[in-house]
mmCIF file of C-alpha atoms in Angstrom:
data_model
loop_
_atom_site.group_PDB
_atom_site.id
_atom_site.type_symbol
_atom_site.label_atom_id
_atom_site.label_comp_id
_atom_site.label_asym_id
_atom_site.label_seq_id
_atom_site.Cartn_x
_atom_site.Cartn_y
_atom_site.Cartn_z
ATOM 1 C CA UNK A 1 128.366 51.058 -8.731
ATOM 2 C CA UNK A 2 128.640 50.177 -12.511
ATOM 3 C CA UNK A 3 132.260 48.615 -13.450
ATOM 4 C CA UNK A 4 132.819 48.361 -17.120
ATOM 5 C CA UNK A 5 134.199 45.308 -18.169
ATOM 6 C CA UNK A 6 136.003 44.584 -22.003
ATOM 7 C CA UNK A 7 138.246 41.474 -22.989
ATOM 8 C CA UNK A 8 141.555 41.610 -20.871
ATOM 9 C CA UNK A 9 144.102 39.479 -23.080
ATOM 10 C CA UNK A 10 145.413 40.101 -26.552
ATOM 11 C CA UNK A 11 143.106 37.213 -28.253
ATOM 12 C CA UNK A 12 140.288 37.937 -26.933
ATOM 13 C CA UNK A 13 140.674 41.547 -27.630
ATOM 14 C CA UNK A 14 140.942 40.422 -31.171
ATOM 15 C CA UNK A 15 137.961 37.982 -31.092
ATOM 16 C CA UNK A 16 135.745 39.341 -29.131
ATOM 17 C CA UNK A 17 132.874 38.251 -30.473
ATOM 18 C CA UNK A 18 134.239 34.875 -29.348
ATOM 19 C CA UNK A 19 134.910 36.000 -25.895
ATOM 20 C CA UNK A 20 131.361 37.647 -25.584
ATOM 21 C CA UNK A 21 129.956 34.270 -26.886
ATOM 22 C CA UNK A 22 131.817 31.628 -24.796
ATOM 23 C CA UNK A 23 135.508 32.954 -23.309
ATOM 24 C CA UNK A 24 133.875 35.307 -20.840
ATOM 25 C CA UNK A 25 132.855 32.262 -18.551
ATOM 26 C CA UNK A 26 136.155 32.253 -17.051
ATOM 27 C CA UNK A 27 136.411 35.591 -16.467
ATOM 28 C CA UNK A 28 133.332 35.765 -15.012
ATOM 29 C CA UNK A 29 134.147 32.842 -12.655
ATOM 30 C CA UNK A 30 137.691 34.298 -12.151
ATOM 31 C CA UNK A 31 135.453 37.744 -10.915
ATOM 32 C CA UNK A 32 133.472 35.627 -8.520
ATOM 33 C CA UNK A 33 130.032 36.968 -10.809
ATOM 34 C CA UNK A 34 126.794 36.000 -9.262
ATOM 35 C CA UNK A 35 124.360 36.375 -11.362
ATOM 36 C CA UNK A 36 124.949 37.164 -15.493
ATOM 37 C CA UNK A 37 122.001 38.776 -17.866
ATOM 38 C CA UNK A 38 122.341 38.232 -21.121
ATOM 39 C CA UNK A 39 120.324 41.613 -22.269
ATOM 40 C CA UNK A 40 119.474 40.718 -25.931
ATOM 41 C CA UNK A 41 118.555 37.137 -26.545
ATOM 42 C CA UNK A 42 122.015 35.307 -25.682
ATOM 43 C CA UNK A 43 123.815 33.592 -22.892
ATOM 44 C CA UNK A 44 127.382 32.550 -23.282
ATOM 45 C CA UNK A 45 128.186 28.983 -23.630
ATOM 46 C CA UNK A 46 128.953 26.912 -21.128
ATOM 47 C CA UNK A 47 127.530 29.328 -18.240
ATOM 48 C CA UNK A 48 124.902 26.728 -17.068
ATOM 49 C CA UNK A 49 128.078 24.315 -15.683
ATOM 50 C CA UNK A 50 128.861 27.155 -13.073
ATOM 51 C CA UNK A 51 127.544 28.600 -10.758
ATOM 52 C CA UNK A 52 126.082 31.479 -11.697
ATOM 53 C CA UNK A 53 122.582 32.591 -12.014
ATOM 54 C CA UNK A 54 121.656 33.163 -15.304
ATOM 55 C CA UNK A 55 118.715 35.537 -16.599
ATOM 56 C CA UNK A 56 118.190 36.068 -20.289
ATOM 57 C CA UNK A 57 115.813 38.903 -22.877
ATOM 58 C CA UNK A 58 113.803 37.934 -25.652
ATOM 59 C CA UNK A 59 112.645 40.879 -27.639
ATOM 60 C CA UNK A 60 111.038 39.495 -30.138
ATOM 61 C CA UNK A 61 111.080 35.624 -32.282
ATOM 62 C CA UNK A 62 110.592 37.752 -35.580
ATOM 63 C CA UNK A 63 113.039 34.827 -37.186
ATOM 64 C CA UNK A 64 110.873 32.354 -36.409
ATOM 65 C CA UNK A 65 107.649 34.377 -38.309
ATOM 66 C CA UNK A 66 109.512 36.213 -40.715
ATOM 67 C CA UNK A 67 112.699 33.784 -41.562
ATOM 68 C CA UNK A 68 113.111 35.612 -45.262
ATOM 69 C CA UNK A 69 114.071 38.774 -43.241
ATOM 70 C CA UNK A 70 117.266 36.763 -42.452
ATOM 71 C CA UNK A 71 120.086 35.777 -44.287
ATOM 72 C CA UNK A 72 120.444 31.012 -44.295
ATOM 73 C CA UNK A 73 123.105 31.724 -42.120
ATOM 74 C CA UNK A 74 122.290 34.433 -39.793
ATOM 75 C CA UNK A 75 118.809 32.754 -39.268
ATOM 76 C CA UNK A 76 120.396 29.281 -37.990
ATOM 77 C CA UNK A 77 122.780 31.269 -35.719
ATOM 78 C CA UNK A 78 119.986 33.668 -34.124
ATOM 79 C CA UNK A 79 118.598 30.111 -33.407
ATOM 80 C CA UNK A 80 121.113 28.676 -32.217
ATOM 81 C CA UNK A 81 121.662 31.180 -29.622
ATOM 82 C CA UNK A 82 118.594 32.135 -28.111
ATOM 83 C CA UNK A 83 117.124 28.079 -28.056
ATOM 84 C CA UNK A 84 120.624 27.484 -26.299
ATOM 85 C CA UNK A 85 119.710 30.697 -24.033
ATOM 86 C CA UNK A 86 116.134 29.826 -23.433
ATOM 87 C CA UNK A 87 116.973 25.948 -22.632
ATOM 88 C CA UNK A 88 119.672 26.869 -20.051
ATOM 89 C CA UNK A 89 118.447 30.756 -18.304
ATOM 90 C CA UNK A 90 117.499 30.434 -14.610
ATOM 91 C CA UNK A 91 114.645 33.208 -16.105
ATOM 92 C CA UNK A 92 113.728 34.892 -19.017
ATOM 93 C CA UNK A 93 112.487 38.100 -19.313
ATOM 94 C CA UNK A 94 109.778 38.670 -22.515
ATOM 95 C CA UNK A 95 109.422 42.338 -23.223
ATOM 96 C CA UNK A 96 105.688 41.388 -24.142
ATOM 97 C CA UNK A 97 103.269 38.792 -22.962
ATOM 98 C CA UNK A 98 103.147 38.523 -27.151
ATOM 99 C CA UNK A 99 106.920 37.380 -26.598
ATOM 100 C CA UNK A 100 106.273 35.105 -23.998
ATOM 101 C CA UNK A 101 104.057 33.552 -25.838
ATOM 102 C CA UNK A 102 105.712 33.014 -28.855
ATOM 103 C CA UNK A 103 108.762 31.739 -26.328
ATOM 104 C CA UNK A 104 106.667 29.247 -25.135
ATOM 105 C CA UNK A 105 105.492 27.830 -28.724
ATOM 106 C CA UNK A 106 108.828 27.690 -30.473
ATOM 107 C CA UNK A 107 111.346 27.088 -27.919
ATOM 108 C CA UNK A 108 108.965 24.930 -25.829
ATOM 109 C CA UNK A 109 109.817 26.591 -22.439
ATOM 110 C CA UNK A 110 107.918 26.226 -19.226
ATOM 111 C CA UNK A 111 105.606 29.614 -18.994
ATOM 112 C CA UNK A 112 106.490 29.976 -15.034
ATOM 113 C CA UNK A 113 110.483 30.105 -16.307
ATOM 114 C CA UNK A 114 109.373 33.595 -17.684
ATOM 115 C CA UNK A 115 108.777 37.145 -16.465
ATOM 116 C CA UNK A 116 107.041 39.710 -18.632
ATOM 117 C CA UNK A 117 109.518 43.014 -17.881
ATOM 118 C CA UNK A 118 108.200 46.155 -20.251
ATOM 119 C CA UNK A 119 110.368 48.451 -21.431
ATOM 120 C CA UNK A 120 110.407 51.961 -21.528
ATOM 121 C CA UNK A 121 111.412 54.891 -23.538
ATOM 122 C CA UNK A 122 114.155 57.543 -23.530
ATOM 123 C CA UNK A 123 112.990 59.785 -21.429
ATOM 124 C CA UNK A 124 113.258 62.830 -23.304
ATOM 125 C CA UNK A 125 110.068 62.196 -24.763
ATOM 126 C CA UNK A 126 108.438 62.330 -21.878
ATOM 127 C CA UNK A 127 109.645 66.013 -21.627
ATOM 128 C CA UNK A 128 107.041 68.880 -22.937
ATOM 129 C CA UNK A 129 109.144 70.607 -25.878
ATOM 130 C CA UNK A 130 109.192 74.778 -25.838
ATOM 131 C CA UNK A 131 107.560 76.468 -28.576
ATOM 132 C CA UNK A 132 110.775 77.766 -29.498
ATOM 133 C CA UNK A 133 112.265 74.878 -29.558
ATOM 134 C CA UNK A 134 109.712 73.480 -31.884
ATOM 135 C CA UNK A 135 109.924 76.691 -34.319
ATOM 136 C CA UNK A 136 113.871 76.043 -34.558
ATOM 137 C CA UNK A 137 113.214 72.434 -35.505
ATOM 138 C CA UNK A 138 110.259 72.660 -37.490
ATOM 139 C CA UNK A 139 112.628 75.632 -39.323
ATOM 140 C CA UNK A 140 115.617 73.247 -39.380
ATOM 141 C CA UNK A 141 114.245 70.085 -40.640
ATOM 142 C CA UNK A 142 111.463 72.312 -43.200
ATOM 143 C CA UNK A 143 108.683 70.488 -41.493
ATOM 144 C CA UNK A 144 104.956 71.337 -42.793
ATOM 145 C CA UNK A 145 102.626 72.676 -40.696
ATOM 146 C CA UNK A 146 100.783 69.236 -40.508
ATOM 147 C CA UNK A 147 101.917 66.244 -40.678
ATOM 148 C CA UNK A 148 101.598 62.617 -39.695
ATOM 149 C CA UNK A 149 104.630 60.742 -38.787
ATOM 150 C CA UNK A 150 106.497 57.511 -39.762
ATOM 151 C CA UNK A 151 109.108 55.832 -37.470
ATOM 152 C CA UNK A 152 110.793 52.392 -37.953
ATOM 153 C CA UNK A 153 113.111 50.619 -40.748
ATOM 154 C CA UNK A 154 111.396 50.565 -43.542
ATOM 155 C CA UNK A 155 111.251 47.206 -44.197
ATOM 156 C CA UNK A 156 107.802 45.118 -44.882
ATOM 157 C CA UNK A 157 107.012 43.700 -41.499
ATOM 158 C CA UNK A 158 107.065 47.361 -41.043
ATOM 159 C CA UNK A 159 104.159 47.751 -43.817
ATOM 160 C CA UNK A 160 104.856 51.635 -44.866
ATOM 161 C CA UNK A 161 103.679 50.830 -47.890
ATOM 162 C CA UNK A 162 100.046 50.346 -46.700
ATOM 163 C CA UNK A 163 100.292 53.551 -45.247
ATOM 164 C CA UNK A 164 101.358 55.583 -48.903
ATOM 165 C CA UNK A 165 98.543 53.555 -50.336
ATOM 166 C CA UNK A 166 96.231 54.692 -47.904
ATOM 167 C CA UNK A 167 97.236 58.354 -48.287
ATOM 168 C CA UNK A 168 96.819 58.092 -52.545
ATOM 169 C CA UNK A 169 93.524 57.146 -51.936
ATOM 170 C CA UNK A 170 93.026 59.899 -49.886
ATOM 171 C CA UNK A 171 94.487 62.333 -52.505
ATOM 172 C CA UNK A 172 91.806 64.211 -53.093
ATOM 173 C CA UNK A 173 89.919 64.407 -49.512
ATOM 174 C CA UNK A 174 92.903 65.172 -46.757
ATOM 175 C CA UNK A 175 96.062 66.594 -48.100
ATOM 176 C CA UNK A 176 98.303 65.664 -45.324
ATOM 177 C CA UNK A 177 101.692 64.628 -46.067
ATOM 178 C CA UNK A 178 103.606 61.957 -43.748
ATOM 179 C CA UNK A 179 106.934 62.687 -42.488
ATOM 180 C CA UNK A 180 109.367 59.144 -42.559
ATOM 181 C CA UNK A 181 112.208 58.625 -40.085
ATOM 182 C CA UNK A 182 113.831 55.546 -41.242
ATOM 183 C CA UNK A 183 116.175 53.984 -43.860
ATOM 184 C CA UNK A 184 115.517 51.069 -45.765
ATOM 185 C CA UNK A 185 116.423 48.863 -48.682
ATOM 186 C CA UNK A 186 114.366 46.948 -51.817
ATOM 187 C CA UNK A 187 111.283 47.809 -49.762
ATOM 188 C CA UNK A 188 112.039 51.006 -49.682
ATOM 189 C CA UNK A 189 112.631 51.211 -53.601
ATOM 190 C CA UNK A 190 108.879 49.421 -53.908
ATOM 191 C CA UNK A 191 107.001 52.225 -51.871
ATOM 192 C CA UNK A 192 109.536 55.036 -54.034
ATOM 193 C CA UNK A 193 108.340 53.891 -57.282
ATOM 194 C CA UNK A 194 104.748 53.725 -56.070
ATOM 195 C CA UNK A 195 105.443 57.439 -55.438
ATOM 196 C CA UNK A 196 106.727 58.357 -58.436
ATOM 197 C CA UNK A 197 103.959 56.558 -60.543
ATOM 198 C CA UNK A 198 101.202 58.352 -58.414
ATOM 199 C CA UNK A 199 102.872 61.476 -58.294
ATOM 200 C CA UNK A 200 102.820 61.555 -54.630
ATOM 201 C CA UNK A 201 106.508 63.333 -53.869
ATOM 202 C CA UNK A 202 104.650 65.978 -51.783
ATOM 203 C CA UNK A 203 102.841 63.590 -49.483
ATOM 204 C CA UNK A 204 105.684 61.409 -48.487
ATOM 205 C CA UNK A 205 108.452 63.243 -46.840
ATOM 206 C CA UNK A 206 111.898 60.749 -46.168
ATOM 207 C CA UNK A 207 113.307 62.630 -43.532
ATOM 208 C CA UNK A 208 116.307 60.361 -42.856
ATOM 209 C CA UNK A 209 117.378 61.091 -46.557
ATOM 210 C CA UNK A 210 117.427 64.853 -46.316
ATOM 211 C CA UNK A 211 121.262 66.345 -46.560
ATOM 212 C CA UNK A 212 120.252 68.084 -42.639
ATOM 213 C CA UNK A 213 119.023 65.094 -41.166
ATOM 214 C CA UNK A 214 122.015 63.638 -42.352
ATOM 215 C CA UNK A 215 124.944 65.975 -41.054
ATOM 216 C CA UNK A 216 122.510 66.521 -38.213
ATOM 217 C CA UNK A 217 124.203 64.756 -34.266
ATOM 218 C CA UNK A 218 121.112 65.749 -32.903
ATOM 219 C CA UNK A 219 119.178 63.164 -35.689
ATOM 220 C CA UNK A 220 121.902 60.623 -34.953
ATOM 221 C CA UNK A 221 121.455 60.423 -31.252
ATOM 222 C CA UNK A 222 116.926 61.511 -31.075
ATOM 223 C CA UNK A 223 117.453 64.425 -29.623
ATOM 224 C CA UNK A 224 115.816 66.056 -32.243
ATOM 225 C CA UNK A 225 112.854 63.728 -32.213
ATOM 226 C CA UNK A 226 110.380 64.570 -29.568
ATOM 227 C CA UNK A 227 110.119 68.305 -31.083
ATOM 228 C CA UNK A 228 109.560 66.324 -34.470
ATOM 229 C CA UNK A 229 106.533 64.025 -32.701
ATOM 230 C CA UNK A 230 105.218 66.791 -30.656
ATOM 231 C CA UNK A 231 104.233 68.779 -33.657
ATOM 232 C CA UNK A 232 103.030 65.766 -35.602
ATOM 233 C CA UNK A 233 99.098 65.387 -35.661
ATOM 234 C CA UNK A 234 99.850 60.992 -35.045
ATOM 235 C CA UNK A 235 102.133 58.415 -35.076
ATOM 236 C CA UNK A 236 100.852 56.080 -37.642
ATOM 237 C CA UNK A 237 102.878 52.710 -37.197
ATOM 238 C CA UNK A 238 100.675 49.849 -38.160
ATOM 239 C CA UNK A 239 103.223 47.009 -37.956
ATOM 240 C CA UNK A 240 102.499 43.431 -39.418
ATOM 241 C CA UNK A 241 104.497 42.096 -36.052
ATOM 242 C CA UNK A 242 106.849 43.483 -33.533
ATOM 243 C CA UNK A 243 108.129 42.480 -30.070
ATOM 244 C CA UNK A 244 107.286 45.555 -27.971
ATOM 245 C CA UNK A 245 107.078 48.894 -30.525
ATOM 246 C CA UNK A 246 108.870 51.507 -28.684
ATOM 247 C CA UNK A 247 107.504 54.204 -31.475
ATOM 248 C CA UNK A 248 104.108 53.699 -29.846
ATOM 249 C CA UNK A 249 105.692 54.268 -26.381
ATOM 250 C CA UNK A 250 107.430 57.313 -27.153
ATOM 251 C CA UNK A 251 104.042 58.978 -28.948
ATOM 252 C CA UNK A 252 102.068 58.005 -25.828
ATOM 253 C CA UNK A 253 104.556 59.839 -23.607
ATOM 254 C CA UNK A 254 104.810 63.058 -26.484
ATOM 255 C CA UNK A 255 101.111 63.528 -26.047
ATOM 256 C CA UNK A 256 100.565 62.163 -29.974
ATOM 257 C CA UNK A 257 97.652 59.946 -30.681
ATOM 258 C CA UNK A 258 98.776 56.868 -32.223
ATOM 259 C CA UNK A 259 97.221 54.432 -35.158
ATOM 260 C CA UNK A 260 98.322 51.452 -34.929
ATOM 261 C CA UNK A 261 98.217 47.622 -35.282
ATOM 262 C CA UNK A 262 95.665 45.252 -33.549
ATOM 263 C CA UNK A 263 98.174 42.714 -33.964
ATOM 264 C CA UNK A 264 100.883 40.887 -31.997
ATOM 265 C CA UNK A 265 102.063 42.771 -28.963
ATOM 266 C CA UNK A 266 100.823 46.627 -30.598
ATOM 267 C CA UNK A 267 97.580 46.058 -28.177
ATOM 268 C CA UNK A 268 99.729 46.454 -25.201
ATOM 269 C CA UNK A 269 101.725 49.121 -25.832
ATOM 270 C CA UNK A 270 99.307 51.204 -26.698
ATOM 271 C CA UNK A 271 96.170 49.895 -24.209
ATOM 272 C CA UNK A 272 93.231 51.663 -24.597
ATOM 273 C CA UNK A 273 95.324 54.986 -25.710
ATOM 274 C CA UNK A 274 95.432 54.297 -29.563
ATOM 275 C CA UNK A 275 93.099 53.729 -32.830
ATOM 276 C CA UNK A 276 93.799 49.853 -33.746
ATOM 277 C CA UNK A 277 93.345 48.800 -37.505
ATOM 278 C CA UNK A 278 93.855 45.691 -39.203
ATOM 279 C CA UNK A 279 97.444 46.425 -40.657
ATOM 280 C CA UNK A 280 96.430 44.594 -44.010
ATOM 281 C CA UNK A 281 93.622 46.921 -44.881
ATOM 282 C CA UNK A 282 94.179 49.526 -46.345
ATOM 283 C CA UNK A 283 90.805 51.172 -46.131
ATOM 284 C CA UNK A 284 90.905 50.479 -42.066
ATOM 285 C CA UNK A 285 94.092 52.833 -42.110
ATOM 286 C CA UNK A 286 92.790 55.466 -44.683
ATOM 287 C CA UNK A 287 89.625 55.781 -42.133
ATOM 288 C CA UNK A 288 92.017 55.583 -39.093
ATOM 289 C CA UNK A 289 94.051 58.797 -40.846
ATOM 290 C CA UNK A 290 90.748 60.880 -41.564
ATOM 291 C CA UNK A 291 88.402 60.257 -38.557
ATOM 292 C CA UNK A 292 92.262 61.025 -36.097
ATOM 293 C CA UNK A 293 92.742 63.834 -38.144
ATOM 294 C CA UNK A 294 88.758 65.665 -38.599
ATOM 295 C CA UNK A 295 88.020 64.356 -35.216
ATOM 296 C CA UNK A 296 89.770 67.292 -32.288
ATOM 297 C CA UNK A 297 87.824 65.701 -29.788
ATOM 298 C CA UNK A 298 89.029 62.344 -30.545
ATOM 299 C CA UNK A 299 92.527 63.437 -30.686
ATOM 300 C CA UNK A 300 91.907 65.252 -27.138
ATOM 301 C CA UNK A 301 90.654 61.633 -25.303
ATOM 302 C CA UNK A 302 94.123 59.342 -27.018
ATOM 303 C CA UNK A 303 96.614 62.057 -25.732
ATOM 304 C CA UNK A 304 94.795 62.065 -22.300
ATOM 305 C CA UNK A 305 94.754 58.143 -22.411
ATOM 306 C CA UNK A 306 97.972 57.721 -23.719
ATOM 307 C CA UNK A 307 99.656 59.994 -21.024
ATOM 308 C CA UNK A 308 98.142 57.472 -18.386
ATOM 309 C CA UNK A 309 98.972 54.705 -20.334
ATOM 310 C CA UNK A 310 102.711 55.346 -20.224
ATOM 311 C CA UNK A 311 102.945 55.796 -16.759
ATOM 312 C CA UNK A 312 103.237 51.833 -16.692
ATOM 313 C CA UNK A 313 106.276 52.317 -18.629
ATOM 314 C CA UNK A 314 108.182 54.307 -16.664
ATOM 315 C CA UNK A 315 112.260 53.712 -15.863
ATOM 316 C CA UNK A 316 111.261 53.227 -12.589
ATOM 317 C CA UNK A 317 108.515 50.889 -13.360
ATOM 318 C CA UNK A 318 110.251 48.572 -15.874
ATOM 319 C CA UNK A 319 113.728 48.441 -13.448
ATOM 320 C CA UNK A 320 111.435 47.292 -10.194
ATOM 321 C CA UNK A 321 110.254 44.567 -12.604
ATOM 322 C CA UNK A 322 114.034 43.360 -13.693
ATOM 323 C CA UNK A 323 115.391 43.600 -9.937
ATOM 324 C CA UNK A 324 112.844 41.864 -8.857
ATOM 325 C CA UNK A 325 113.679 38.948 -11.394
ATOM 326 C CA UNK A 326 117.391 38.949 -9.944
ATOM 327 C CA UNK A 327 115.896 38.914 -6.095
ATOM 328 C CA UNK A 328 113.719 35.665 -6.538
ATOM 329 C CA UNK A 329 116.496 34.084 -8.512
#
C-alpha cells in the first residue's frame, strides 16, 4: 500500500529541491492527500492554507547549540525551515523528550503540540551473528581479538578525541586498541596528530579508511556491522550532544555494553543499560574503559539490561507511536 511519488513535469524534475520545498502542495491537493509528514524537520510551504493535516520530525536542534558546525548560510536556512515547520505542523514528533525540550525553548511551541515517537534500529542488529560469520569478518576487516568500538562522524560534538586521550593515559595499564567507524574532517586531523605525537598508531584503528572497508558493499550498506559490534568488548560513544544516538541503540540490541554520555538525550537511550560519564572528563572515561573492561560481571548485568532496554525500541513499538499521532490528528 506504499505508492512512490517523484516530480511529474519537466521543471520540477529539474528543481526538485524546489518542488520538495513548496511545488508539491499542488500536487498533493491535486492527489486529494490527507494528511502529509514531513519526516526530517521540514514542511513544504504553503501546506498550512489547505487542508491537509500536517505532522512534522525534529531530530535534533544541534544548530541552535552548535551553530559553528554550520556553514552562515546553511544555518539560517535549517532555521528557516524547521521554525516555519514547527509554527505551522498540526503535531510534531521529537525523537527524544531531550528534543522536545529543546523544541519548546527555541521555537517557543506549545509542549501538548508534541509527541515524543523513539526510534529504532535496523534490525539486523538485533540478530545473534554465527561464529562463522564473525571469524570471516573479524578475518576480513583484520580485527584484534579485543577491541572497543567507535561509531559516529568524527566531528567534535562527537568528542573522539576524549576517548584517544583517555586510552594514552591508559598506555601502560590496558592495552586495548579502539576500532573507529567514521569519516571526518579538521577534527579528524587534530585526534591524527595527537596519535602520531604519542605514538599511539596501534591503539586507534580507522576502520572506514582501510582499502577493504572501502571497496567493501557490505561496509557501505551495515551489513557488516553487527558481526563488527558483537565481537567488540563496548561501544564507547560519549557524545557532547545528540538528538537520539542510534549507536547506543544498536549496541543495546548486539548484546554490547555501552559507555556513554550523561548528557542530553544519551540517558534515554541507554536507561539503566549503560555506564554514564561526564563526556568532558577524561579521567571519568579512562575509569569507564577499565572497570567495563576488568569487570566480567559488570559486563554480564549491561548486556542483560540493555537487551530489555531495547525492547522499547522495537519497529513495532516506535510505528504504534507514529500511527497513533496520525489517528488523533
Amino acid at each position: 500500500n506504499i505508492i512512490p511519488f517523484f516530480p511529474a513535469t519537466t521543471i520540477n524534475k529539474i528543481f526538485k529541491a524546489f518542488w520538495r520545498s513548496s511545488w508539491v502542495v499542488s500536487d498533493l491537493v491535486k492527489n486529494n492527500i490527507e494528511l502529509y509528514h514531513g519526516l526530517s524537520h521540514e514542511l513544504p510551504i504553503g501546506i498550512h492554507k489547505t487542508t491537509i493535516k500536517t505532522v512534522v520530525t525534529m531530530h535534533d536542534l544541534i544548530v541552535e547549540r552548535y551553530p559553528k558546525q554550520f556553514s552562515i548560510i546553511d544555518g539560517y536556512l535549517y532555521k528557516k525551515k524547521y521554525r516555519y515547520a514547527c509554527k505551522h505542523a498540526n503535531k510534531i514528533i521529537a525523537i527524544s523528550q531531550q528534543t522536545k525540550q529543546d523544541v519548546i525553548n527555541f521555537c517557543a511551541v506549545d509542549a501538548n503540540k508534541i509527541e515524543v515517537c523513539y526510534q529504532s534500529c535496523n534490525s539486523i542488529f538485533r540478530n545473534a551473528v554465527s561464529i562463522e560469520n564473525k571469524n570471516a569478518i573479524k578475518q576480513l576487516y583484520n580485527l584484534p581479538d579485543e577491541y572497543f568500538l567507535s561509531v559516529g562522524s568524527i566531528i567534535e560534538r562527537k568528542n573522539l578525541f576524549s576517548v584517544v586521550k583517555a586510552l594514552h593515559q591508559l598506555k601502560s595499564t590496558l592495552k586495548i586498541p579502539i576500532v573507529v567507524i567514521g569519516n571526518g574532517g579538521s577534527y579528524k586531523k587534530k585526534i591524527q596528530q595527537y596519535i602520531q605525537q604519542h605514538n599511539l598508531q596501534a591503539t586507534i584503528i580507522f576502520l572506514s579508511d582501510t582499502v577493504v572497508a572501502k571497496n567493501e558493499s557490505g561496509f557501505a550498506n551495515s551489513a557488516h556491522f553487527p558481526a563488527i559490534y558483537q565481537q567488540a568488548i563496548a561501544l564507547v560513544y560519549p557524545s557532547i550532544y545528540e538528538g537520539f544516538g542510534i549507536p547506543v541503540l544498536e549496541a543495546l540490541c548486539s548484546g554490547l555494553p555501552v559507555i556513554t554520555s550523561n548528557t542530553s538525550c544519551l540517558p534515554e537511550a541507554g536507561g539503566n543499560a549503560a555506564y554514564y560519564v561526564n563526556p568532558n572528563s577524561v579521567q571519568e572515561i579512562a575509569t569507564a574503559l577499565q572497570e567495563v573492561y576488568h569487570n566480567k560481571n559488570l559486563q554480564q548485568t549491561m548486556i542483560a539490561k540493555g537487551y530489555e532496554h531495547a525492547k522499547k525500541f522495537t519497529d513495532e513499538v516506535t510505528a504504534t507511536a507514529v500511527m497513533n499521532v496520525y489517528k488523533n490528528l
